[in-house]
Short mmCIF file of C-alpha atoms in Angstrom, two decimals:
data_model
loop_
_atom_site.label_atom_id
_atom_site.label_comp_id
_atom_site.label_asym_id
_atom_site.label_seq_id
_atom_site.Cartn_x
_atom_site.Cartn_y
_atom_site.Cartn_z
CA ASP O 36 -66.16 -94.71 45.10
CA GLN O 37 -63.43 -97.15 46.14
CA GLN O 38 -61.75 -95.48 49.10
CA VAL O 39 -59.43 -98.41 49.79
CA LYS O 40 -57.79 -100.12 46.84
CA GLN O 41 -55.68 -103.20 46.43
CA ASN O 42 -54.56 -103.05 42.83
CA SER O 43 -52.96 -106.50 42.66
CA PRO O 44 -55.62 -109.21 42.48
CA SER O 45 -53.04 -111.92 43.04
CA LEU O 46 -49.45 -112.55 44.13
CA SER O 47 -47.37 -115.68 43.84
CA VAL O 48 -44.16 -116.20 45.84
CA GLN O 49 -41.78 -119.00 46.70
CA GLU O 50 -41.70 -120.43 50.21
CA GLY O 51 -39.10 -118.64 52.33
CA ARG O 52 -39.14 -115.46 50.25
CA ILE O 53 -40.78 -112.15 51.11
CA SER O 54 -44.41 -111.42 50.24
CA ILE O 55 -45.34 -107.76 49.83
CA LEU O 56 -48.99 -106.83 49.60
CA ASN O 57 -49.93 -103.26 48.79
CA CYS O 58 -52.88 -101.03 49.58
CA ASP O 59 -53.77 -97.44 48.69
CA TYR O 60 -56.43 -95.21 50.20
CA THR O 61 -57.96 -91.92 49.16
CA ASN O 62 -59.65 -90.63 52.31
CA SER O 63 -57.18 -88.57 54.32
CA MET O 64 -59.49 -88.85 57.34
CA PHE O 65 -58.61 -92.53 57.74
CA ASP O 66 -56.17 -92.87 60.63
CA TYR O 67 -56.23 -96.55 61.56
CA PHE O 68 -55.60 -99.47 59.26
CA LEU O 69 -55.86 -103.24 59.56
CA TRP O 70 -54.94 -106.31 57.57
CA TYR O 71 -57.17 -109.36 57.56
CA LYS O 72 -56.52 -112.83 56.15
CA LYS O 73 -59.32 -114.99 54.80
CA TYR O 74 -59.35 -118.68 54.00
CA PRO O 75 -62.17 -120.20 51.91
CA ALA O 76 -65.30 -120.98 53.95
CA GLU O 77 -64.02 -118.94 56.90
CA GLY O 78 -64.51 -115.37 58.02
CA PRO O 79 -61.69 -112.81 57.85
CA THR O 80 -59.11 -113.13 60.63
CA PHE O 81 -57.32 -110.09 62.04
CA LEU O 82 -53.58 -110.06 61.36
CA ILE O 83 -52.05 -106.73 62.25
CA SER O 84 -52.96 -103.07 62.52
CA ILE O 85 -51.30 -99.66 62.43
CA SER O 86 -52.22 -96.22 63.62
CA SER O 87 -51.39 -93.16 61.55
CA ILE O 88 -49.09 -91.90 64.30
CA LYS O 89 -46.72 -94.74 63.38
CA ASP O 90 -45.05 -95.67 60.14
CA LYS O 91 -44.29 -99.27 61.01
CA ASN O 92 -45.73 -102.06 63.15
CA GLU O 93 -44.24 -105.51 63.50
CA ASP O 94 -45.66 -108.79 64.79
CA GLY O 95 -43.52 -111.85 64.21
CA ARG O 96 -43.26 -112.53 60.50
CA PHE O 97 -45.71 -109.73 59.67
CA THR O 98 -44.80 -106.06 59.30
CA VAL O 99 -47.08 -103.28 58.13
CA PHE O 100 -45.67 -100.03 56.77
CA LEU O 101 -47.65 -96.83 56.43
CA ASN O 102 -46.72 -93.89 54.18
CA LYS O 103 -49.24 -91.18 55.03
CA SER O 104 -48.06 -88.68 52.45
CA ALA O 105 -48.52 -91.27 49.70
CA LYS O 106 -51.68 -92.70 51.31
CA HIS O 107 -50.13 -96.12 50.93
CA LEU O 108 -49.61 -99.08 53.18
CA SER O 109 -48.01 -102.44 52.67
CA LEU O 110 -47.87 -105.77 54.45
CA HIS O 111 -44.60 -107.70 54.43
CA ILE O 112 -44.51 -111.39 55.28
CA VAL O 113 -41.05 -112.80 55.91
CA PRO O 114 -40.41 -115.65 55.45
CA SER O 115 -43.49 -116.70 53.52
CA GLN O 116 -44.94 -120.14 54.25
CA PRO O 117 -47.41 -122.28 52.27
CA GLY O 118 -49.93 -121.85 55.11
CA ASP O 119 -49.94 -118.11 54.38
CA SER O 120 -51.77 -118.81 51.11
CA ALA O 121 -55.09 -116.97 51.49
CA VAL O 122 -56.90 -113.79 50.49
CA TYR O 123 -55.52 -110.70 52.23
CA PHE O 124 -57.69 -107.64 52.82
CA CYS O 125 -56.55 -104.20 53.75
CA ALA O 126 -59.13 -102.17 55.70
CA ALA O 127 -59.48 -98.68 57.13
CA LEU O 128 -61.35 -98.13 60.39
CA SER O 129 -63.73 -95.18 60.74
CA GLY O 130 -64.57 -93.51 64.05
CA TYR O 131 -67.37 -95.73 65.35
CA GLY O 132 -65.94 -98.96 64.03
CA LYS O 133 -66.93 -99.20 60.39
CA LEU O 134 -64.36 -101.07 58.30
CA THR O 135 -63.81 -100.05 54.68
CA PHE O 136 -62.14 -102.92 52.86
CA GLY O 137 -60.08 -103.19 49.70
CA GLN O 138 -60.91 -105.79 47.08
CA GLY O 139 -58.39 -108.28 48.39
CA THR O 140 -55.21 -109.90 47.07
CA ILE O 141 -54.93 -113.66 46.64
CA LEU O 142 -51.53 -114.77 47.94
CA THR O 143 -50.18 -118.13 46.83
CA VAL O 144 -46.99 -119.40 48.46
CA HIS O 145 -45.40 -122.27 46.55
CA PRO O 146 -43.36 -124.92 48.42
CA GLU Z 123 -64.84 -118.36 75.08
CA THR Z 124 -67.07 -118.96 72.07
CA GLY Z 125 -66.38 -117.19 68.80
CA VAL Z 126 -68.79 -115.52 66.41
CA THR Z 127 -71.24 -117.98 64.91
CA GLN Z 128 -73.61 -117.42 62.02
CA SER Z 129 -76.57 -119.42 60.78
CA PRO Z 130 -77.38 -120.80 58.37
CA THR Z 131 -74.11 -121.37 56.49
CA HIS Z 132 -75.82 -121.63 53.12
CA LEU Z 133 -79.21 -120.53 51.88
CA ILE Z 134 -81.04 -120.46 48.56
CA LYS Z 135 -83.96 -118.09 48.12
CA THR Z 136 -86.18 -116.98 45.26
CA ARG Z 137 -86.27 -113.41 43.99
CA GLY Z 138 -88.88 -111.39 45.87
CA GLN Z 139 -88.70 -113.49 49.02
CA GLN Z 140 -87.52 -112.36 52.44
CA VAL Z 141 -84.59 -113.79 54.40
CA THR Z 142 -83.32 -113.62 57.98
CA LEU Z 143 -79.70 -114.30 58.84
CA ARG Z 144 -78.53 -114.80 62.42
CA CYS Z 145 -75.37 -114.03 64.33
CA SER Z 146 -74.24 -114.87 67.84
CA SER Z 147 -71.54 -112.49 68.93
CA GLN Z 148 -68.42 -113.45 70.80
CA SER Z 149 -68.84 -113.62 74.57
CA GLY Z 150 -68.49 -110.17 76.13
CA HIS Z 151 -68.97 -108.27 72.88
CA ASN Z 152 -71.72 -105.64 72.68
CA THR Z 153 -71.25 -104.39 69.11
CA VAL Z 154 -72.24 -106.23 65.95
CA SER Z 155 -71.58 -105.19 62.36
CA TRP Z 156 -72.85 -106.79 59.17
CA TYR Z 157 -71.01 -106.88 55.87
CA GLN Z 158 -71.89 -108.07 52.37
CA GLN Z 159 -69.12 -109.64 50.30
CA ALA Z 160 -69.88 -110.10 46.62
CA LEU Z 161 -67.76 -112.49 44.60
CA GLY Z 162 -64.28 -111.09 43.96
CA GLN Z 163 -64.87 -108.03 46.12
CA GLY Z 164 -64.03 -106.96 49.62
CA PRO Z 165 -66.70 -106.90 52.33
CA GLN Z 166 -69.02 -103.87 52.18
CA PHE Z 167 -70.38 -102.38 55.42
CA ILE Z 168 -74.16 -102.72 55.79
CA PHE Z 169 -74.77 -101.45 59.33
CA GLN Z 170 -73.66 -101.67 62.94
CA TYR Z 171 -75.58 -102.20 66.16
CA TYR Z 172 -74.32 -101.06 69.53
CA ARG Z 173 -76.31 -101.91 72.64
CA GLU Z 174 -79.41 -102.73 70.57
CA GLU Z 175 -79.40 -99.46 68.60
CA GLU Z 176 -78.38 -98.99 64.95
CA ASN Z 177 -75.19 -97.00 65.18
CA GLY Z 178 -74.16 -96.51 61.58
CA ARG Z 179 -75.26 -97.56 58.13
CA GLY Z 180 -73.58 -98.07 54.79
CA ASN Z 181 -74.98 -97.47 51.32
CA PHE Z 182 -77.70 -100.13 51.42
CA PRO Z 183 -81.44 -99.64 50.79
CA PRO Z 184 -84.02 -99.79 53.61
CA ARG Z 185 -85.03 -103.33 52.64
CA PHE Z 186 -81.86 -104.31 54.52
CA SER Z 187 -82.74 -104.09 58.20
CA GLY Z 188 -81.46 -105.52 61.43
CA LEU Z 189 -81.95 -106.14 65.09
CA GLN Z 190 -79.72 -106.62 68.08
CA PHE Z 191 -81.08 -108.45 71.08
CA PRO Z 192 -80.36 -107.94 74.81
CA ASN Z 193 -77.84 -110.82 74.70
CA TYR Z 194 -76.14 -108.92 71.84
CA SER Z 195 -76.94 -111.52 69.21
CA SER Z 196 -78.19 -110.04 65.97
CA GLU Z 197 -80.32 -110.59 62.90
CA LEU Z 198 -80.03 -109.26 59.37
CA ASN Z 199 -83.28 -109.14 57.42
CA VAL Z 200 -83.49 -108.59 53.70
CA ASN Z 201 -86.88 -108.04 52.06
CA ALA Z 202 -87.83 -108.28 48.39
CA LEU Z 203 -84.69 -110.21 47.50
CA GLU Z 204 -82.97 -109.35 44.22
CA LEU Z 205 -80.53 -111.44 42.24
CA ASP Z 206 -77.72 -109.00 43.14
CA ASP Z 207 -78.25 -109.78 46.82
CA SER Z 208 -76.47 -113.08 46.21
CA ALA Z 209 -73.32 -112.79 48.31
CA LEU Z 210 -71.51 -113.89 51.44
CA TYR Z 211 -72.92 -112.10 54.48
CA LEU Z 212 -70.46 -111.62 57.32
CA CYS Z 213 -71.15 -110.70 60.89
CA ALA Z 214 -68.44 -109.17 63.08
CA SER Z 215 -68.56 -108.55 66.80
CA SER Z 216 -66.44 -106.33 69.00
CA TRP Z 217 -66.43 -104.74 72.41
CA GLY Z 218 -67.35 -101.08 72.35
CA GLN Z 219 -66.65 -98.89 69.37
CA GLY Z 220 -63.72 -97.31 67.63
CA ARG Z 221 -60.27 -98.89 67.59
CA THR Z 222 -61.19 -102.30 68.77
CA GLU Z 223 -60.54 -105.55 66.95
CA ALA Z 224 -63.58 -107.04 65.23
CA PHE Z 225 -63.97 -110.82 65.12
CA PHE Z 226 -65.78 -112.27 62.13
CA GLY Z 227 -68.05 -115.27 61.80
CA GLN Z 228 -67.67 -117.74 58.96
CA GLY Z 229 -70.45 -116.08 56.98
CA THR Z 230 -73.73 -117.09 55.38
CA ARG Z 231 -73.66 -117.76 51.65
CA LEU Z 232 -76.95 -116.48 50.19
CA THR Z 233 -77.95 -117.40 46.66
CA VAL Z 234 -80.98 -115.70 45.11
CA VAL Z 235 -82.44 -117.45 42.08
#
């Protein structure tokens, strides 16, 4: 039962362009979402989060959008940089702090 | 401020053996969660410890057990290892519970042969 899904295993974009990573969830009880970035041989690093009372949260080059009715969120990276190349995980946070992760999307930013 | 550290970084065990993985939480953090990440998948929640008590558990059998110590460091123990236990094991620490950012260690890569 995959409650958080990232249906695109990989994404390739040109440096300077926008990267859009998508995530869908099925559990309507989820009300707080996070994006993590993971490089090989490192643990996931927190990027940005959003509460269900908002539909957008911005932090520098990173913006997360939440569409509650569609149970969909997306991460926009503008402009994309080669150093952004990593695996990106979407996660939903349950009450006591359990994270439910998607499968991840491998982002490759070409110079 | 020290981050989350895990040991060992890599480990090879034989099927049927037992293994203990260790995690030192970030300074000031009193909550530790463990995750299993199989190849090509996202991390799966194993369990969480808050102030030395198990506070929540994912869909893992009882042969996965843990401890949290008074200094909030933690251990993950896996008995009767199976080939499918081969994965990256991640520890995350945070302060308190709920909507608080979790910081992850670099993980322990366990291979069961």
